[in-house]
CSV table of C-alpha atoms in Angstrom, one decimal:
chain,number,residue,atom,x,y,z
W,1,MET,CA,41.6,-47.3,-79.8
W,2,SER,CA,43.7,-44.1,-80.3
W,3,SER,CA,47.5,-44.2,-79.2
W,4,PRO,CA,50.0,-41.7,-79.8
W,5,GLU,CA,52.8,-42.5,-82.3
W,6,ILE,CA,56.3,-41.0,-81.9
W,7,GLN,CA,58.0,-40.3,-85.2
W,8,ASP,CA,61.7,-41.4,-85.3
W,9,SER,CA,62.6,-38.9,-88.2
W,10,GLY,CA,64.8,-36.0,-87.4
W,11,GLU,CA,62.1,-33.7,-87.3
W,12,GLU,CA,60.4,-32.4,-84.0
W,13,PRO,CA,58.3,-35.1,-82.5
W,14,CYS,CA,54.5,-34.6,-82.4
W,15,PHE,CA,51.4,-36.5,-81.7
W,16,ARG,CA,48.6,-37.8,-84.1
W,17,LEU,CA,45.2,-38.7,-83.0
W,18,GLU,CA,43.4,-41.5,-84.9
W,19,PRO,CA,39.5,-41.4,-84.5
W,20,LEU,CA,37.8,-44.4,-83.4
W,21,PRO,CA,36.0,-46.4,-86.1
W,22,GLY,CA,32.6,-45.4,-86.7
W,23,LYS,CA,32.8,-42.4,-84.5
W,24,SER,CA,32.9,-38.8,-85.5
W,25,PRO,CA,36.2,-37.1,-84.5
W,26,HIS,CA,34.2,-34.1,-83.3
W,27,LEU,CA,32.1,-34.1,-80.1
W,28,THR,CA,28.5,-33.7,-80.6
W,29,GLY,CA,26.9,-30.6,-79.6
W,30,LYS,CA,30.1,-28.9,-78.6
W,31,ALA,CA,32.5,-26.8,-80.7
W,32,SER,CA,36.0,-28.6,-80.8
W,33,PRO,CA,39.1,-26.6,-81.8
W,34,GLN,CA,40.2,-27.1,-85.4
W,35,VAL,CA,43.7,-28.6,-86.0
W,36,THR,CA,44.7,-27.6,-89.4
W,37,SER,CA,48.0,-29.6,-89.6
W,38,ARG,CA,49.8,-32.3,-87.4
W,39,TRP,CA,52.8,-30.2,-88.0
W,40,ASP,CA,51.5,-26.8,-86.2
W,41,ALA,CA,54.1,-25.4,-84.4
W,42,PRO,CA,53.7,-25.2,-80.6
W,43,GLN,CA,53.0,-21.9,-79.0
W,44,VAL,CA,55.8,-19.8,-77.7
W,45,THR,CA,55.5,-18.4,-74.1
W,46,ALA,CA,56.8,-14.9,-73.1
W,47,ASN,CA,60.1,-16.3,-72.1
W,48,GLY,CA,60.7,-17.8,-75.5
W,49,LEU,CA,60.4,-21.5,-74.4
W,50,HIS,CA,57.9,-24.1,-75.8
W,51,ASP,CA,55.3,-25.1,-73.4
W,52,ILE,CA,54.4,-28.7,-73.3
W,53,GLU,CA,51.2,-28.1,-71.6
W,54,ASP,CA,49.8,-25.8,-74.3
W,55,ARG,CA,50.8,-28.6,-76.9
W,56,ILE,CA,48.8,-31.2,-74.9
W,57,LEU,CA,45.9,-29.1,-74.2
W,58,ARG,CA,45.6,-28.2,-78.0
W,59,ILE,CA,45.8,-31.7,-79.3
W,60,THR,CA,43.4,-33.4,-76.8
W,61,GLY,CA,40.8,-30.7,-77.6
W,62,TYR,CA,40.3,-29.3,-74.3
W,63,TYR,CA,36.9,-27.4,-74.4
W,64,GLY,CA,37.6,-23.6,-74.0
W,65,TYR,CA,41.3,-23.8,-74.5
W,66,ASN,CA,43.2,-20.5,-75.5
W,67,PRO,CA,46.7,-20.9,-76.6
W,68,GLY,CA,49.1,-19.5,-74.0
W,69,TYR,CA,46.5,-20.2,-71.2
W,70,SER,CA,48.9,-22.2,-69.0
W,71,SER,CA,51.8,-19.6,-69.6
W,72,HIS,CA,49.4,-16.7,-68.6
W,73,ARG,CA,48.4,-18.4,-65.6
W,74,ARG,CA,51.9,-19.1,-64.6
W,75,GLU,CA,52.7,-15.4,-65.2
W,76,GLU,CA,49.8,-14.4,-63.0
W,77,GLY,CA,50.9,-16.8,-60.4
W,78,SER,CA,54.5,-15.4,-60.5
W,79,ASP,CA,52.9,-11.8,-60.2
W,80,SER,CA,50.7,-12.7,-57.3
W,81,HIS,CA,53.7,-14.4,-55.7
W,82,ALA,CA,55.6,-11.1,-56.2
W,83,GLU,CA,53.0,-9.1,-54.7
W,84,THR,CA,52.4,-11.4,-51.6
W,85,PRO,CA,55.4,-10.2,-49.7
W,86,VAL,CA,54.3,-6.6,-50.0
W,87,SER,CA,50.7,-7.2,-48.7
W,88,GLU,CA,52.2,-9.4,-45.9
W,89,THR,CA,54.4,-6.5,-45.1
W,90,SER,CA,51.6,-4.0,-45.1
W,91,GLY,CA,49.3,-6.4,-43.0
W,92,GLU,CA,52.0,-7.0,-40.4
W,93,ALA,CA,52.5,-3.3,-40.2
W,94,THR,CA,48.9,-2.6,-39.8
W,95,ALA,CA,48.6,-5.5,-36.9
W,96,CYS,CA,51.6,-4.0,-35.2
W,97,GLN,CA,50.1,-0.5,-35.2
W,98,THR,CA,46.9,-1.7,-33.8
W,99,CYS,CA,48.7,-3.6,-31.0
W,100,ALA,CA,50.8,-0.5,-30.1
W,101,ASN,CA,47.5,1.5,-30.1
W,102,THR,CA,45.9,-1.0,-27.9
W,103,VAL,CA,48.9,-1.1,-25.5
W,104,LEU,CA,48.9,2.7,-25.3
W,105,LYS,CA,45.2,2.9,-24.6
W,106,VAL,CA,45.3,0.2,-21.7
W,107,LEU,CA,48.5,2.1,-20.2
W,108,GLY,CA,46.7,5.3,-20.4
W,109,GLY,CA,43.6,3.8,-18.8
W,110,LEU,CA,45.8,2.5,-16.0
W,111,LEU,CA,47.1,5.8,-15.4
W,112,LEU,CA,43.8,7.4,-15.4
W,113,VAL,CA,42.5,4.6,-13.0
W,114,LEU,CA,45.2,5.8,-10.5
W,115,CYS,CA,44.5,9.6,-11.0
W,116,VAL,CA,40.5,9.0,-10.7
W,117,SER,CA,41.1,7.1,-7.5
W,118,SER,CA,43.6,9.5,-6.0
W,119,SER,CA,41.3,12.6,-6.9
W,120,TRP,CA,38.3,11.0,-5.2
W,121,VAL,CA,40.3,9.8,-2.2
W,122,GLY,CA,41.7,13.3,-2.0
W,123,THR,CA,38.4,15.0,-2.1
W,124,THR,CA,36.9,12.6,0.5
W,125,GLN,CA,39.8,13.1,2.9
W,126,VAL,CA,40.1,16.9,2.5
W,127,VAL,CA,36.3,17.2,3.1
W,128,GLN,CA,36.7,15.5,6.4
W,129,LEU,CA,39.8,17.7,7.4
W,130,THR,CA,37.6,20.8,6.3
W,131,PHE,CA,34.7,19.8,8.8
W,132,LYS,CA,37.2,20.0,11.8
W,133,SER,CA,37.2,23.9,11.3
W,134,PHE,CA,34.1,24.6,9.0
W,135,SER,CA,31.1,22.2,9.3
W,136,CYS,CA,28.9,23.8,6.6
W,137,PRO,CA,28.3,20.9,4.1
W,138,PHE,CA,25.9,22.7,1.9
W,139,PHE,CA,28.0,25.8,1.6
W,140,ILE,CA,31.1,23.4,0.6
W,141,THR,CA,28.6,21.7,-2.1
W,142,TRP,CA,27.5,25.1,-3.5
W,143,PHE,CA,31.0,26.5,-3.5
W,144,SER,CA,32.5,23.4,-5.3
W,145,THR,CA,29.7,23.2,-7.8
W,146,ASN,CA,30.5,26.8,-8.9
W,147,TRP,CA,33.7,25.5,-10.1
W,148,ASN,CA,32.1,23.5,-12.8
W,149,ILE,CA,31.9,26.5,-14.8
W,150,LEU,CA,35.6,26.2,-15.6
W,151,PHE,CA,34.9,23.0,-17.2
W,152,PHE,CA,34.1,24.3,-20.8
W,153,PRO,CA,36.8,26.9,-20.8
W,154,LEU,CA,39.4,24.2,-20.1
W,155,TYR,CA,38.1,21.9,-22.8
W,156,TYR,CA,38.1,24.7,-25.2
W,157,SER,CA,41.8,25.5,-24.4
W,158,GLY,CA,42.6,21.9,-24.9
W,159,HIS,CA,40.6,22.1,-28.2
W,160,VAL,CA,42.6,25.0,-29.6
W,161,ALA,CA,45.9,23.4,-28.5
W,162,THR,CA,45.2,20.1,-30.2
W,163,THR,CA,43.0,20.9,-33.3
W,164,ARG,CA,44.3,22.5,-36.5
W,165,GLU,CA,40.7,23.7,-37.3
W,166,LYS,CA,40.3,26.5,-34.9
W,167,GLN,CA,36.8,27.7,-33.8
W,168,THR,CA,35.6,30.8,-31.7
W,169,PRO,CA,34.2,30.2,-28.5
W,170,ILE,CA,30.9,31.1,-29.5
W,171,GLN,CA,31.0,28.5,-32.3
W,172,LYS,CA,32.1,25.9,-30.2
W,173,PHE,CA,29.6,26.6,-27.6
W,174,ARG,CA,26.9,26.4,-30.1
W,175,GLU,CA,28.1,23.1,-31.5
W,176,CYS,CA,28.2,21.7,-28.0
W,177,SER,CA,24.5,23.0,-27.4
W,178,ARG,CA,23.2,20.2,-29.7
W,179,LEU,CA,23.1,17.9,-26.6
W,180,PHE,CA,19.9,19.9,-25.7
W,181,GLY,CA,18.3,19.6,-29.2
W,182,GLU,CA,18.7,21.0,-32.8
W,183,ASP,CA,17.8,24.4,-31.6
W,184,GLY,CA,20.5,24.7,-29.3
W,185,MET,CA,20.5,26.5,-26.0
W,186,SER,CA,17.6,28.8,-25.0
W,187,LEU,CA,16.1,30.1,-21.7
W,188,LYS,CA,13.4,27.6,-21.8
W,189,VAL,CA,15.8,24.8,-22.4
W,190,PHE,CA,18.2,26.1,-19.9
W,191,LEU,CA,15.5,25.9,-17.2
W,192,LYS,CA,13.7,22.8,-18.4
W,193,ARG,CA,17.0,20.6,-18.9
W,194,THR,CA,19.5,22.1,-16.4
W,195,ALA,CA,17.2,22.5,-13.4
W,196,PRO,CA,16.4,18.8,-12.4
W,197,PHE,CA,19.9,17.7,-13.2
W,198,SER,CA,21.5,20.5,-11.2
W,199,ILE,CA,19.1,19.9,-8.2
W,200,LEU,CA,20.1,16.1,-8.3
W,201,TRP,CA,23.7,17.1,-8.6
W,202,THR,CA,23.7,19.3,-5.5
W,203,LEU,CA,21.4,16.9,-3.6
W,204,THR,CA,23.9,14.0,-4.2
W,205,ASN,CA,26.9,15.8,-2.8
W,206,TYR,CA,25.2,17.3,0.0
W,207,LEU,CA,24.2,13.8,1.2
W,208,TYR,CA,27.5,12.4,0.7
W,209,LEU,CA,29.0,15.4,2.8
W,210,LEU,CA,26.5,14.8,5.5
W,211,ALA,CA,27.2,11.1,5.6
W,212,LEU,CA,30.8,12.0,5.9
W,213,ARG,CA,30.1,13.7,9.2
W,214,LYS,CA,28.6,10.4,10.6
W,215,LEU,CA,30.9,7.7,9.1
W,216,THR,CA,34.4,7.1,8.2
W,217,ALA,CA,35.6,7.9,4.7
W,218,THR,CA,35.9,4.0,4.0
W,219,ASP,CA,32.2,3.3,4.9
W,220,VAL,CA,30.8,6.2,2.7
W,221,SER,CA,32.8,5.5,-0.3
W,222,ALA,CA,31.9,1.7,-0.1
W,223,LEU,CA,28.1,2.7,0.3
W,224,TYR,CA,28.4,5.1,-2.5
W,225,CYS,CA,29.5,2.3,-4.8
W,226,CYS,CA,26.0,1.0,-4.5
W,227,HIS,CA,24.9,3.4,-7.0
W,228,LYS,CA,26.0,1.1,-9.9
W,229,ALA,CA,23.3,-1.5,-8.6
W,230,PHE,CA,20.8,1.2,-8.3
W,231,VAL,CA,21.5,2.4,-12.0
W,232,PHE,CA,21.1,-1.2,-13.3
W,233,LEU,CA,17.6,-1.5,-11.4
W,234,LEU,CA,16.2,1.9,-12.6
W,235,SER,CA,17.4,1.1,-16.1
W,236,TRP,CA,15.8,-2.3,-16.2
W,237,ILE,CA,12.6,-0.8,-14.7
W,238,VAL,CA,12.4,2.7,-16.5
W,239,LEU,CA,14.6,2.2,-19.6
W,240,LYS,CA,13.7,-1.5,-20.3
W,241,ASP,CA,17.3,-2.5,-20.4
W,242,ARG,CA,18.2,-6.2,-21.0
W,243,PHE,CA,17.7,-8.4,-17.8
W,244,MET,CA,20.9,-10.1,-16.6
W,245,GLY,CA,20.8,-12.5,-13.7
W,246,VAL,CA,24.4,-11.7,-12.7
W,247,ARG,CA,23.4,-8.2,-12.2
W,248,ILE,CA,20.4,-9.0,-9.9
W,249,VAL,CA,22.7,-11.0,-7.8
W,250,ALA,CA,25.1,-8.1,-7.7
W,251,ALA,CA,22.1,-5.8,-6.7
W,252,ILE,CA,21.3,-8.2,-3.9
W,253,MET,CA,24.8,-8.3,-2.7
W,254,ALA,CA,24.7,-4.4,-2.4
W,255,ILE,CA,21.5,-4.5,-0.4
W,256,THR,CA,23.1,-7.0,1.8
W,257,GLY,CA,26.1,-4.9,2.3
W,258,ILE,CA,24.0,-1.9,3.1
W,259,VAL,CA,22.0,-3.8,5.8
W,260,MET,CA,25.3,-5.3,7.3
W,261,MET,CA,26.8,-2.0,7.4
W,262,ALA,CA,23.7,-0.6,9.3
W,263,TYR,CA,23.7,-3.4,11.6
W,264,ALA,CA,27.4,-3.0,12.5
W,265,ASP,CA,26.7,-0.6,15.3
W,266,GLY,CA,23.0,-1.5,15.8
W,267,PHE,CA,20.0,0.3,14.0
W,268,HIS,CA,20.4,3.4,16.0
W,269,GLY,CA,22.5,6.4,16.5
W,270,ASP,CA,24.8,8.2,14.1
W,271,SER,CA,25.8,5.1,12.3
W,272,PHE,CA,22.4,4.1,11.0
W,273,MET,CA,21.7,7.9,10.0
W,274,GLY,CA,25.2,7.9,8.1
W,275,VAL,CA,24.3,4.7,6.3
W,276,ALA,CA,21.0,6.3,5.3
W,277,LEU,CA,22.5,9.2,4.0
W,278,ALA,CA,25.1,7.5,1.9
W,279,VAL,CA,22.5,5.4,0.5
W,280,GLY,CA,20.5,8.4,-0.3
W,281,SER,CA,23.4,9.9,-2.1
W,282,ALA,CA,23.8,6.9,-4.1
W,283,SER,CA,20.2,6.7,-5.0
W,284,THR,CA,20.1,10.3,-6.4
W,285,SER,CA,23.3,9.7,-8.2
W,286,ALA,CA,21.6,6.7,-10.0
W,287,LEU,CA,18.7,8.7,-10.8
W,288,TYR,CA,20.7,11.6,-12.1
W,289,LYS,CA,22.5,9.0,-14.5
W,290,VAL,CA,19.3,7.2,-15.7
W,291,LEU,CA,17.5,10.4,-16.5
W,292,PHE,CA,20.5,12.0,-18.3
W,293,LYS,CA,20.4,8.7,-20.5
W,294,MET,CA,16.7,8.9,-20.9
W,295,PHE,CA,16.4,12.6,-22.0
W,296,LEU,CA,19.8,13.6,-23.3
W,297,GLY,CA,21.3,10.3,-24.2
W,298,SER,CA,25.1,9.8,-24.6
W,299,ALA,CA,27.4,13.0,-24.8
W,300,ASN,CA,30.9,13.4,-26.2
W,301,LEU,CA,33.7,15.4,-24.4
W,302,GLY,CA,32.6,18.8,-25.7
W,303,GLU,CA,29.0,18.2,-24.9
W,304,ALA,CA,29.8,16.9,-21.4
W,305,ALA,CA,31.9,20.1,-20.7
W,306,HIS,CA,29.2,22.3,-21.9
W,307,PHE,CA,26.6,20.4,-19.6
W,308,PHE,CA,28.9,20.8,-16.7
W,309,SER,CA,29.5,24.4,-17.3
W,310,THR,CA,25.8,25.1,-17.5
W,311,MET,CA,24.8,23.3,-14.4
W,312,GLY,CA,27.6,25.6,-12.8
W,313,PHE,CA,25.8,28.7,-14.1
W,314,PHE,CA,22.5,27.4,-12.9
W,315,ASN,CA,24.0,26.9,-9.3
W,316,LEU,CA,25.4,30.4,-9.3
W,317,ILE,CA,22.4,32.0,-10.4
W,318,PHE,CA,19.6,30.1,-8.7
W,319,ILE,CA,21.0,28.1,-5.7
W,320,SER,CA,23.0,30.9,-4.4
W,321,CYS,CA,20.0,31.9,-2.3
W,322,VAL,CA,20.1,28.4,-0.3
W,323,PRO,CA,23.4,29.1,1.5
W,324,LEU,CA,22.0,32.6,2.5
W,325,ILE,CA,18.9,31.2,3.9
W,326,LEU,CA,20.8,28.5,5.8
W,327,TYR,CA,23.1,31.3,7.3
W,328,PHE,CA,20.4,33.4,8.4
W,329,THR,CA,18.5,30.7,10.0
W,330,ARG,CA,21.6,29.5,11.8
W,331,VAL,CA,21.6,26.3,10.3
W,332,GLU,CA,24.8,26.7,8.7
W,333,HIS,CA,26.5,29.8,10.2
W,334,TRP,CA,30.0,31.0,9.8
W,335,GLY,CA,31.9,34.2,10.6
W,336,SER,CA,33.5,36.6,8.4
W,337,LEU,CA,34.6,35.6,4.9
W,338,SER,CA,38.4,36.2,6.0
W,339,SER,CA,37.9,33.4,8.8
W,340,LEU,CA,36.7,30.9,6.1
W,341,PRO,CA,39.3,28.0,5.5
W,342,TRP,CA,39.7,29.0,1.8
W,343,GLY,CA,42.6,26.6,1.4
W,344,TYR,CA,40.5,23.6,2.2
W,345,LEU,CA,37.6,24.9,0.3
W,346,CYS,CA,39.5,25.3,-2.8
W,347,GLY,CA,41.3,22.1,-2.4
W,348,VAL,CA,38.1,20.3,-2.3
W,349,ALA,CA,36.6,22.2,-5.1
W,350,GLY,CA,39.6,21.7,-7.4
W,351,LEU,CA,39.9,17.9,-6.6
W,352,TRP,CA,36.3,17.7,-7.2
W,353,LEU,CA,36.6,19.3,-10.7
W,354,VAL,CA,39.5,17.1,-11.6
W,355,PHE,CA,37.6,14.1,-10.6
W,356,ASN,CA,34.9,15.1,-13.1
W,357,ILE,CA,37.1,16.1,-15.7
W,358,LEU,CA,39.2,12.8,-15.6
W,359,VAL,CA,35.9,10.6,-15.6
W,360,ASN,CA,34.6,12.2,-18.8
W,361,VAL,CA,38.0,12.4,-20.4
W,362,GLY,CA,38.7,8.8,-19.5
W,363,VAL,CA,35.5,7.4,-21.0
W,364,VAL,CA,36.5,9.0,-24.4
W,365,LEU,CA,40.1,8.1,-24.4
W,366,THR,CA,40.2,4.9,-22.8
W,367,TYR,CA,37.6,2.0,-21.6
W,368,PRO,CA,34.8,3.1,-19.4
W,369,ILE,CA,35.3,0.0,-17.3
W,370,LEU,CA,38.6,1.4,-16.2
W,371,ILE,CA,37.1,4.6,-14.8
W,372,SER,CA,34.7,2.4,-12.9
W,373,ILE,CA,37.4,0.6,-11.6
W,374,GLY,CA,39.2,3.8,-10.4
W,375,THR,CA,36.1,4.8,-8.5
W,376,LEU,CA,36.1,1.3,-6.8
W,377,LEU,CA,39.6,1.7,-5.7
W,378,SER,CA,38.9,4.7,-3.8
W,379,VAL,CA,37.6,2.3,-1.0
W,380,PRO,CA,41.0,0.5,-0.3
W,381,GLY,CA,42.5,3.9,-0.7
W,382,ASN,CA,40.4,5.7,1.9
W,383,ALA,CA,40.8,2.4,4.1
W,384,ALA,CA,44.5,2.9,4.2
W,385,ILE,CA,44.5,6.3,5.0
W,386,ASP,CA,41.9,5.8,7.9
W,387,VAL,CA,44.0,3.0,9.3
W,388,LEU,CA,47.4,4.7,9.1
W,389,LYS,CA,46.5,8.1,9.8
W,390,HIS,CA,43.3,8.2,11.7
W,391,GLU,CA,44.0,4.8,13.5
W,392,VAL,CA,40.5,3.5,12.9
W,393,ILE,CA,39.6,0.1,13.9
W,394,PHE,CA,37.2,-1.8,11.5
W,395,SER,CA,34.8,-4.4,12.8
W,396,VAL,CA,34.4,-7.7,11.2
W,397,VAL,CA,31.1,-6.9,10.2
W,398,ARG,CA,32.0,-3.8,8.4
W,399,LEU,CA,35.0,-5.4,6.7
W,400,ALA,CA,32.4,-8.0,5.4
W,401,ALA,CA,30.0,-5.6,4.3
W,402,THR,CA,32.5,-3.5,2.4
W,403,CYS,CA,34.0,-6.7,0.7
W,404,ILE,CA,30.2,-7.7,-0.3
W,405,ILE,CA,29.6,-4.2,-1.7
W,406,CYS,CA,32.7,-4.2,-3.8
W,407,LEU,CA,32.2,-7.7,-5.2
W,408,GLY,CA,28.8,-6.8,-6.2
W,409,PHE,CA,30.3,-3.7,-8.0
W,410,LEU,CA,32.8,-5.8,-9.9
W,411,LEU,CA,29.9,-8.1,-10.8
W,412,LEU,CA,28.1,-5.2,-12.2
W,413,LEU,CA,31.1,-4.4,-14.6
W,414,LEU,CA,30.5,-7.8,-16.4
W,415,PRO,CA,29.6,-6.9,-20.1
W,416,GLU,CA,26.2,-8.1,-21.5
W,417,GLU,CA,27.7,-11.0,-23.4
W,418,TRP,CA,29.8,-12.1,-20.6
W,419,ASP,CA,28.5,-15.6,-20.6
W,420,THR,CA,28.9,-16.3,-24.2
W,421,VAL,CA,32.5,-15.2,-24.2
W,422,THR,CA,33.4,-17.3,-21.2
W,423,LEU,CA,31.7,-20.3,-23.0
W,424,ARG,CA,33.6,-19.7,-26.1
W,425,PHE,CA,37.0,-19.1,-24.3
W,426,LEU,CA,36.5,-22.4,-22.3
W,427,THR,CA,35.6,-24.3,-25.7
W,428,THR,CA,38.7,-22.8,-27.4
W,429,LEU,CA,40.9,-23.7,-24.3
W,430,ALA,CA,39.4,-27.4,-24.4
W,431,ASP,CA,40.1,-27.7,-28.0
W,432,LYS,CA,43.7,-26.7,-27.7
W,433,LYS,CA,44.4,-29.0,-24.9
W,434,THR,CA,42.8,-31.8,-27.0
W,435,GLU,CA,45.1,-30.9,-30.0
W,436,GLU,CA,48.3,-30.9,-27.6
W,437,HIS,CA,47.2,-34.1,-26.1
W,438,GLY,CA,46.8,-35.7,-29.8
W,439,GLU,CA,50.2,-34.3,-30.9
W,440,GLU,CA,51.9,-35.8,-27.6
W,441,LEU,CA,50.4,-39.1,-28.4
W,442,THR,CA,51.7,-38.9,-32.0
W,443,GLU,CA,55.1,-38.2,-30.9
W,444,SER,CA,55.1,-40.9,-28.4
W,445,SER,CA,54.0,-43.4,-31.1
W,446,VAL,CA,56.7,-42.2,-33.3
W,447,HIS,CA,59.4,-42.5,-30.8
W,448,THR,CA,58.0,-46.0,-30.0
W,449,ARG,CA,58.1,-47.0,-33.7
W,450,SER,CA,61.7,-45.7,-34.2
W,451,ARG,CA,62.8,-47.5,-30.8
W,452,SER,CA,61.4,-50.8,-31.9
W,453,ARG,CA,63.0,-50.5,-35.4
W,454,ALA,CA,66.5,-49.9,-33.7
W,455,ASN,CA,65.9,-52.9,-31.6
W,456,GLY,CA,65.1,-55.0,-34.7
W,457,ALA,CA,61.4,-55.6,-33.5
W,458,VAL,CA,58.6,-55.7,-36.0
W,459,SER,CA,55.1,-54.9,-35.0
W,460,ILE,CA,52.5,-57.0,-36.8
W,461,PRO,CA,49.1,-55.2,-36.9
W,462,LEU,CA,46.1,-57.2,-35.8
W,463,ALA,CA,43.3,-58.0,-38.4
């Protein structure tokens, strides 16, 4: 058996290995380091000190040993420790920046929610004020749609003000025309892509204004929120979107609210007709959104501005004949142009344009769910104005129908993976409670033992 012997001479102590009797001092099949002399001087590290680890590794014949290995590892470790504070500092800075961006995005989204809700409530209320002196819903729709032409010029002005790389209006217009295909805008594409969407847009707004002549602003805005359920049903049937049970429940709730709203005053008269017009407006709006997703896909802010301006041009060129036909047939007759309430008309058109701009800008800058919540908040906003200003008294059935529709709208805002996220959150919460309970038990046992020791008691564990 080998044993190290320590020399008592005045020289530096060293180790000597004695081979076992009958055994070779070298391992078979492996290369062992050659020790030329038992007086080999130990390796010197970079700081000038003898490294006892290097000497032990060399003497014991560690396989793959290189002199200075431990000192190099120690130096690398010190370097890594020196670099750690820098990496931690940069990581903390990145995390803080990400958190700040998220907070700003949420705050901007909440501000946009208020602006979207206010603009939509303002549009609805100003329309009802306009009807007191000018009851021509199609002319109001046509006049307001023409203002969509201003969308792209406003977008280009913002682009010039916020971007260093400037583009001419023609270059930017052609770039945004890729929404219609690689070939851009042509007369054929203009008629083929713009015509159906422009017709659906005009029909949606026209039916909405007709419903406002029959019902209160609160009822119409609540019924219009059903378009979210119709979008889900059409997307599930036409686009083969994922089936979600909670959204089916939301759609059923929307239909239930519609029936209750129609039943509130009986299935007759202006109330029933107003419910039918509002549901028709929500249906055409849903069809517009589903067809847009099917044929044009998603659009960025510039493409959306281009599309709205294109619809404004189509409305001005091709649909201008409809108000004239209604005028000469006495369906919508007005006096001279000077007698028209231009203040109310421009107010409706301006608020409608602001609402469309905020919706499209908000989807790009913040979370889309916040914009949908802004549309939903128009219901309590209109209700407050109807109660305080117009002194409207809502029946219990109408209030219940409105609440059911709004609740269904909120269910439709749940993400597709909401069930998985909820289960994960509940599991994490349960694990945290279990850990906290275990820590409390440990602390209580420690306090009990310390108290027993202080009192001189000795606990004997059971076998």
